[in-house]
PDB file of N, CA and C in Angstrom:
ATOM      1  N   MET C   1      -3.483  11.726  19.169  1.00 66.00           N
ATOM      2  CA  MET C   1      -2.770  12.548  18.607  1.00 66.00           C
ATOM      3  C   MET C   1      -1.524  11.706  18.546  1.00 66.00           C
ATOM      4  N   LYS C   2      -0.771  11.403  19.763  1.00 88.00           N
ATOM      5  CA  LYS C   2       0.544  10.367  19.642  1.00 88.00           C
ATOM      6  C   LYS C   2       0.257   9.148  18.761  1.00 88.00           C
ATOM      7  N   LEU C   3      -0.755   8.454  18.887  1.00 85.00           N
ATOM      8  CA  LEU C   3      -1.235   7.372  18.305  1.00 85.00           C
ATOM      9  C   LEU C   3      -1.151   7.757  16.571  1.00 85.00           C
ATOM     10  N   ASP C   4      -1.620   8.908  16.153  1.00 84.00           N
ATOM     11  CA  ASP C   4      -1.342   8.926  14.578  1.00 84.00           C
ATOM     12  C   ASP C   4       0.098   9.012  14.586  1.00 84.00           C
ATOM     13  N   MET C   5       0.676   9.795  15.088  1.00 86.00           N
ATOM     14  CA  MET C   5       2.293   9.809  14.780  1.00 86.00           C
ATOM     15  C   MET C   5       2.785   8.435  14.765  1.00 86.00           C
ATOM     16  N   VAL C   6       2.599   7.554  15.579  1.00 87.00           N
ATOM     17  CA  VAL C   6       3.216   6.318  15.700  1.00 87.00           C
ATOM     18  C   VAL C   6       2.737   5.337  14.792  1.00 87.00           C
ATOM     19  N   ILE C   7       1.259   5.428  14.114  1.00 85.00           N
ATOM     20  CA  ILE C   7       0.860   5.016  12.895  1.00 85.00           C
ATOM     21  C   ILE C   7       1.429   5.275  11.753  1.00 85.00           C
ATOM     22  N   GLU C   8       1.606   6.590  11.622  1.00 87.00           N
ATOM     23  CA  GLU C   8       2.612   7.421  10.411  1.00 87.00           C
ATOM     24  C   GLU C   8       3.941   6.849  10.273  1.00 87.00           C
ATOM     25  N   ARG C   9       4.447   6.794  11.609  1.00 88.00           N
ATOM     26  CA  ARG C   9       5.983   6.134  11.443  1.00 88.00           C
ATOM     27  C   ARG C   9       6.073   4.390  11.070  1.00 88.00           C
ATOM     28  N   LEU C  10       4.838   3.771  11.848  1.00 89.00           N
ATOM     29  CA  LEU C  10       5.041   2.463  11.002  1.00 89.00           C
ATOM     30  C   LEU C  10       4.874   2.526   9.697  1.00 89.00           C
ATOM     31  N   GLU C  11       3.766   3.129   9.098  1.00 86.00           N
ATOM     32  CA  GLU C  11       3.592   3.164   7.929  1.00 86.00           C
ATOM     33  C   GLU C  11       4.764   3.303   6.921  1.00 86.00           C
ATOM     34  N   GLN C  12       5.564   4.348   7.341  1.00 84.00           N
ATOM     35  CA  GLN C  12       6.873   4.671   6.658  1.00 84.00           C
ATOM     36  C   GLN C  12       7.608   3.699   6.798  1.00 84.00           C
ATOM     37  N   ARG C  13       7.742   3.221   7.939  1.00 86.00           N
ATOM     38  CA  ARG C  13       8.953   2.125   8.060  1.00 86.00           C
ATOM     39  C   ARG C  13       8.410   0.829   7.181  1.00 86.00           C
ATOM     40  N   LEU C  14       7.108   0.482   7.267  1.00 84.00           N
ATOM     41  CA  LEU C  14       6.834  -0.587   6.047  1.00 84.00           C
ATOM     42  C   LEU C  14       6.914  -0.167   4.822  1.00 84.00           C
ATOM     43  N   ASP C  15       7.010   0.769   4.451  1.00 80.00           N
ATOM     44  CA  ASP C  15       7.003   1.134   2.970  1.00 80.00           C
ATOM     45  C   ASP C  15       8.766   1.130   2.795  1.00 80.00           C
ATOM     46  N   GLU C  16       9.533   1.455   3.626  1.00 80.00           N
ATOM     47  CA  GLU C  16      10.897   1.399   3.626  1.00 80.00           C
ATOM     48  C   GLU C  16      11.293  -0.024   3.594  1.00 80.00           C
ATOM     49  N   LEU C  17      10.713  -0.924   4.077  1.00 80.00           N
ATOM     50  CA  LEU C  17      10.987  -2.422   4.296  1.00 80.00           C
ATOM     51  C   LEU C  17      10.265  -2.870   3.069  1.00 80.00           C
ATOM     52  N   MET C  18       9.121  -2.540   2.345  1.00 74.00           N
ATOM     53  CA  MET C  18       8.731  -3.353   1.261  1.00 74.00           C
ATOM     54  C   MET C  18       9.693  -2.846  -0.194  1.00 74.00           C
ATOM     55  N   ARG C  19      10.422  -1.799   0.229  1.00 73.00           N
ATOM     56  CA  ARG C  19      10.970  -1.342  -0.978  1.00 73.00           C
ATOM     57  C   ARG C  19      12.601  -1.835  -1.258  1.00 73.00           C
ATOM     58  N   LYS C  20      13.091  -2.246   0.160  1.00 69.00           N
ATOM     59  CA  LYS C  20      13.951  -2.908   0.342  1.00 69.00           C
ATOM     60  C   LYS C  20      13.940  -4.114  -0.254  1.00 69.00           C
ATOM     61  N   SER C  21      12.591  -5.047   0.321  1.00 64.00           N
ATOM     62  CA  SER C  21      12.539  -6.497  -0.519  1.00 64.00           C
ATOM     63  C   SER C  21      11.999  -6.381  -1.649  1.00 64.00           C
ATOM     64  N   GLY C  22      11.972  -5.400  -2.631  1.00 63.00           N
ATOM     65  CA  GLY C  22      11.792  -5.761  -4.133  1.00 63.00           C
ATOM     66  C   GLY C  22       9.874  -5.503  -4.189  1.00 63.00           C
ATOM     67  N   CYS C  23       9.054  -5.142  -3.227  1.00 56.00           N
ATOM     68  CA  CYS C  23       7.938  -4.921  -3.233  1.00 56.00           C
ATOM     69  C   CYS C  23       7.580  -3.470  -2.986  1.00 56.00           C
ATOM     70  N   SER C  24       6.653  -3.444  -3.719  1.00 52.00           N
ATOM     71  CA  SER C  24       6.012  -2.079  -3.599  1.00 52.00           C
ATOM     72  C   SER C  24       4.945  -1.900  -2.513  1.00 52.00           C
ATOM     73  N   SER C  25       4.537  -0.907  -1.804  1.00 52.00           N
ATOM     74  CA  SER C  25       3.673  -0.954  -0.953  1.00 52.00           C
ATOM     75  C   SER C  25       2.129  -1.111  -1.613  1.00 52.00           C
ATOM     76  N   PRO C  26       1.938  -0.374  -2.556  1.00 55.00           N
ATOM     77  CA  PRO C  26       0.472  -0.735  -3.369  1.00 55.00           C
ATOM     78  C   PRO C  26       0.420  -2.197  -3.712  1.00 55.00           C
ATOM     79  N   ALA C  27       1.409  -2.827  -4.139  1.00 53.00           N
ATOM     80  CA  ALA C  27       1.070  -3.977  -4.473  1.00 53.00           C
ATOM     81  C   ALA C  27       0.778  -5.124  -3.610  1.00 53.00           C
ATOM     82  N   TYR C  28       1.357  -4.725  -2.426  1.00 54.00           N
ATOM     83  CA  TYR C  28       1.358  -5.695  -1.018  1.00 54.00           C
ATOM     84  C   TYR C  28      -0.087  -5.372  -0.520  1.00 54.00           C
ATOM     85  N   ARG C  29      -0.509  -4.095  -0.620  1.00 55.00           N
ATOM     86  CA  ARG C  29      -2.072  -3.899  -0.357  1.00 55.00           C
ATOM     87  C   ARG C  29      -3.035  -5.045  -1.370  1.00 55.00           C
ATOM     88  N   HIS C  30      -2.634  -4.757  -2.508  1.00 56.00           N
ATOM     89  CA  HIS C  30      -3.454  -5.463  -3.416  1.00 56.00           C
ATOM     90  C   HIS C  30      -3.557  -7.077  -3.099  1.00 56.00           C
ATOM     91  N   LEU C  31      -2.659  -7.457  -2.647  1.00 57.00           N
ATOM     92  CA  LEU C  31      -2.683  -8.923  -2.284  1.00 57.00           C
ATOM     93  C   LEU C  31      -3.111  -9.246  -1.160  1.00 57.00           C
ATOM     94  N   ARG C  32      -3.012  -8.430  -0.063  1.00 56.00           N
ATOM     95  CA  ARG C  32      -3.984  -8.351   1.064  1.00 56.00           C
ATOM     96  C   ARG C  32      -5.382  -8.483   0.718  1.00 56.00           C
ATOM     97  N   GLY C  33      -5.700  -7.556  -0.231  1.00 57.00           N
ATOM     98  CA  GLY C  33      -7.087  -7.386  -0.193  1.00 57.00           C
ATOM     99  C   GLY C  33      -7.763  -8.763  -0.856  1.00 57.00           C
ATOM    100  N   GLU C  34      -6.806  -9.241  -1.710  1.00 58.00           N
ATOM    101  CA  GLU C  34      -7.371 -10.717  -2.346  1.00 58.00           C
ATOM    102  C   GLU C  34      -7.318 -11.655  -1.511  1.00 58.00           C
ATOM    103  N   ILE C  35      -6.309 -11.629  -0.626  1.00 56.00           N
ATOM    104  CA  ILE C  35      -6.487 -13.032   0.678  1.00 56.00           C
ATOM    105  C   ILE C  35      -7.706 -12.700   1.498  1.00 56.00           C
ATOM    106  N   GLU C  36      -8.000 -11.529   1.628  1.00 59.00           N
ATOM    107  CA  GLU C  36      -9.204 -11.437   2.815  1.00 59.00           C
ATOM    108  C   GLU C  36     -10.298 -11.752   2.003  1.00 59.00           C
ATOM    109  N   GLN C  37     -10.553 -11.119   0.394  1.00 65.00           N
ATOM    110  CA  GLN C  37     -11.722 -12.062  -0.188  1.00 65.00           C
ATOM    111  C   GLN C  37     -11.717 -13.376   0.233  1.00 65.00           C
ATOM    112  N   ASP C  38     -10.645 -14.262  -0.048  1.00 74.00           N
ATOM    113  CA  ASP C  38     -10.835 -15.396  -0.074  1.00 74.00           C
ATOM    114  C   ASP C  38     -11.149 -16.296   1.319  1.00 74.00           C
ATOM    115  N   ARG C  39     -11.328 -15.553   2.366  1.00 79.00           N
ATOM    116  CA  ARG C  39     -11.191 -16.055   3.871  1.00 79.00           C
ATOM    117  C   ARG C  39     -12.607 -16.609   3.799  1.00 79.00           C
ATOM    118  N   ARG C  40     -12.662 -17.861   4.650  1.00 83.00           N
ATOM    119  CA  ARG C  40     -13.915 -18.455   4.496  1.00 83.00           C
ATOM    120  C   ARG C  40     -14.032 -18.775   6.052  1.00 83.00           C
ATOM    121  N   CYS C  41     -15.188 -19.120   6.672  1.00 83.00           N
ATOM    122  CA  CYS C  41     -15.365 -19.597   8.204  1.00 83.00           C
ATOM    123  C   CYS C  41     -14.857 -21.322   7.807  1.00 83.00           C
ATOM    124  N   TYR C  42     -14.064 -21.923   9.039  1.00 80.00           N
ATOM    125  CA  TYR C  42     -13.703 -23.418   8.625  1.00 80.00           C
ATOM    126  C   TYR C  42     -14.866 -24.051   8.822  1.00 80.00           C
ATOM    127  N   LEU C  43     -15.887 -23.734   9.501  1.00 81.00           N
ATOM    128  CA  LEU C  43     -16.707 -24.698   9.927  1.00 81.00           C
ATOM    129  C   LEU C  43     -18.131 -24.733   9.148  1.00 81.00           C
ATOM    130  N   CYS C  44     -18.345 -23.721   8.295  1.00 86.00           N
ATOM    131  CA  CYS C  44     -19.627 -23.957   7.548  1.00 86.00           C
ATOM    132  C   CYS C  44     -19.420 -23.081   5.955  1.00 86.00           C
ATOM    133  N   GLY C  45     -18.223 -22.534   6.061  1.00 86.00           N
ATOM    134  CA  GLY C  45     -17.720 -22.019   4.617  1.00 86.00           C
ATOM    135  C   GLY C  45     -18.073 -21.081   4.243  1.00 86.00           C
ATOM    136  N   SER C  46     -19.065 -20.222   5.120  1.00 86.00           N
ATOM    137  CA  SER C  46     -19.321 -19.018   4.922  1.00 86.00           C
ATOM    138  C   SER C  46     -18.268 -17.866   4.542  1.00 86.00           C
ATOM    139  N   GLN C  47     -18.208 -16.652   3.659  1.00 84.00           N
ATOM    140  CA  GLN C  47     -17.388 -15.446   3.493  1.00 84.00           C
ATOM    141  C   GLN C  47     -17.881 -14.681   4.321  1.00 84.00           C
ATOM    142  N   LYS C  48     -18.909 -14.439   4.899  1.00 85.00           N
ATOM    143  CA  LYS C  48     -19.510 -13.332   5.984  1.00 85.00           C
ATOM    144  C   LYS C  48     -19.149 -13.254   7.321  1.00 85.00           C
ATOM    145  N   HIS C  49     -18.186 -14.101   7.865  1.00 82.00           N
ATOM    146  CA  HIS C  49     -17.531 -14.486   8.936  1.00 82.00           C
ATOM    147  C   HIS C  49     -16.697 -15.447   9.077  1.00 82.00           C
ATOM    148  N   LEU C  50     -15.925 -15.294  10.301  1.00 78.00           N
ATOM    149  CA  LEU C  50     -14.797 -16.441  10.212  1.00 78.00           C
ATOM    150  C   LEU C  50     -15.093 -17.152  11.442  1.00 78.00           C
ATOM    151  N   LYS C  51     -14.218 -18.293  11.893  1.00 77.00           N
ATOM    152  CA  LYS C  51     -15.043 -19.524  12.861  1.00 77.00           C
ATOM    153  C   LYS C  51     -15.515 -18.886  14.252  1.00 77.00           C
ATOM    154  N   THR C  52     -14.747 -17.883  14.558  1.00 77.00           N
ATOM    155  CA  THR C  52     -15.196 -17.475  16.031  1.00 77.00           C
ATOM    156  C   THR C  52     -16.209 -16.571  16.031  1.00 77.00           C
ATOM    157  N   GLN C  53     -16.916 -16.069  14.894  1.00 82.00           N
ATOM    158  CA  GLN C  53     -18.160 -15.484  15.098  1.00 82.00           C
ATOM    159  C   GLN C  53     -19.241 -16.592  14.449  1.00 82.00           C
ATOM    160  N   CYS C  54     -19.009 -17.515  14.229  1.00 84.00           N
ATOM    161  CA  CYS C  54     -19.958 -18.764  13.330  1.00 84.00           C
ATOM    162  C   CYS C  54     -20.438 -19.370  14.308  1.00 84.00           C
ATOM    163  N   SER C  55     -21.917 -19.211  14.599  1.00 84.00           N
ATOM    164  CA  SER C  55     -22.923 -19.920  15.251  1.00 84.00           C
ATOM    165  C   SER C  55     -22.954 -21.329  15.713  1.00 84.00           C
ATOM    166  N   HIS C  56     -22.555 -22.086  14.303  1.00 78.00           N
ATOM    167  CA  HIS C  56     -21.874 -23.464  14.614  1.00 78.00           C
ATOM    168  C   HIS C  56     -21.023 -23.706  15.666  1.00 78.00           C
ATOM    169  N   TYR C  57     -19.822 -22.850  15.639  1.00 75.00           N
ATOM    170  CA  TYR C  57     -18.603 -23.062  16.570  1.00 75.00           C
ATOM    171  C   TYR C  57     -19.071 -22.468  17.957  1.00 75.00           C
ATOM    172  N   ARG C  58     -20.249 -21.430  18.234  1.00 72.00           N
ATOM    173  CA  ARG C  58     -20.952 -21.334  19.287  1.00 72.00           C
ATOM    174  C   ARG C  58     -21.220 -22.490  19.840  1.00 72.00           C
ATOM    175  N   ARG C  59     -22.531 -23.220  19.233  1.00 72.00           N
ATOM    176  CA  ARG C  59     -22.984 -24.479  19.579  1.00 72.00           C
ATOM    177  C   ARG C  59     -22.090 -25.325  19.968  1.00 72.00           C
ATOM    178  N   ARG C  60     -20.888 -25.750  19.470  1.00 72.00           N
ATOM    179  CA  ARG C  60     -20.137 -26.720  19.432  1.00 72.00           C
ATOM    180  C   ARG C  60     -19.308 -26.372  20.946  1.00 72.00           C
ATOM    181  N   LYS C  61     -18.986 -25.240  21.292  1.00 71.00           N
ATOM    182  CA  LYS C  61     -18.388 -24.661  22.520  1.00 71.00           C
ATOM    183  C   LYS C  61     -19.208 -25.055  23.512  1.00 71.00           C
ATOM    184  N   GLN C  62     -20.667 -24.639  23.539  1.00 73.00           N
ATOM    185  CA  GLN C  62     -21.262 -24.843  24.665  1.00 73.00           C
ATOM    186  C   GLN C  62     -21.650 -25.965  25.167  1.00 73.00           C
ATOM    187  N   ARG C  63     -21.756 -26.803  23.814  1.00 71.00           N
ATOM    188  CA  ARG C  63     -21.758 -28.107  24.099  1.00 71.00           C
ATOM    189  C   ARG C  63     -20.734 -29.049  24.772  1.00 71.00           C
ATOM    190  N   LYS C  64     -19.397 -28.803  24.512  1.00 69.00           N
ATOM    191  CA  LYS C  64     -18.317 -29.329  25.099  1.00 69.00           C
ATOM    192  C   LYS C  64     -18.140 -28.697  26.598  1.00 69.00           C
ATOM    193  N   LYS C  65     -18.511 -27.264  26.642  1.00 65.00           N
ATOM    194  CA  LYS C  65     -18.741 -27.028  28.368  1.00 65.00           C
ATOM    195  C   LYS C  65     -19.782 -27.723  29.077  1.00 65.00           C
ATOM    196  N   TYR C  66     -20.937 -28.084  28.491  1.00 58.00           N
ATOM    197  CA  TYR C  66     -22.079 -28.665  29.302  1.00 58.00           C
ATOM    198  C   TYR C  66     -21.412 -30.071  29.570  1.00 58.00           C
ATOM    199  N   ARG C  67     -20.845 -30.569  28.696  1.00 65.00           N
ATOM    200  CA  ARG C  67     -20.428 -31.963  28.787  1.00 65.00           C
ATOM    201  C   ARG C  67     -19.279 -32.217  29.854  1.00 65.00           C
ATOM    202  N   PHE C  68     -18.702 -31.255  30.002  1.00 62.00           N
ATOM    203  CA  PHE C  68     -17.519 -30.951  31.029  1.00 62.00           C
ATOM    204  C   PHE C  68     -17.997 -30.760  32.179  1.00 62.00           C
ATOM    205  N   GLN C  69     -19.060 -30.084  32.622  1.00 64.00           N
ATOM    206  CA  GLN C  69     -19.645 -29.894  33.657  1.00 64.00           C
ATOM    207  C   GLN C  69     -20.478 -31.003  34.115  1.00 64.00           C
ATOM    208  N   ARG C  70     -21.032 -31.625  33.337  1.00 63.00           N
ATOM    209  CA  ARG C  70     -21.915 -32.801  33.858  1.00 63.00           C
ATOM    210  C   ARG C  70     -20.927 -34.261  34.074  1.00 63.00           C
ATOM    211  N   SER C  71     -19.582 -34.157  33.387  1.00 64.00           N
ATOM    212  CA  SER C  71     -18.737 -35.195  33.800  1.00 64.00           C
ATOM    213  C   SER C  71     -18.126 -35.297  35.077  1.00 64.00           C
ATOM    214  N   GLN C  72     -18.167 -33.596  35.870  1.00 61.00           N
ATOM    215  CA  GLN C  72     -17.577 -33.716  37.209  1.00 61.00           C
ATOM    216  C   GLN C  72     -18.249 -33.952  38.089  1.00 61.00           C
TER     217      GLN C  72
END
């Protein structure tokens, strides 16, 4: 319940700030949606996930860990 109040206050404050800067909140949300649509994984280019969830990234991370352990 307290979290709901905090979220509501933050949304109100964001709306105030957006109005002061000349941007309306709905317009800002529209841009955010466009940005999220264009996001891609840096390693494989997929739009389904980002780098941290990429299987290529996990494999690279495991290889580095294995090489580090072998060098010691």
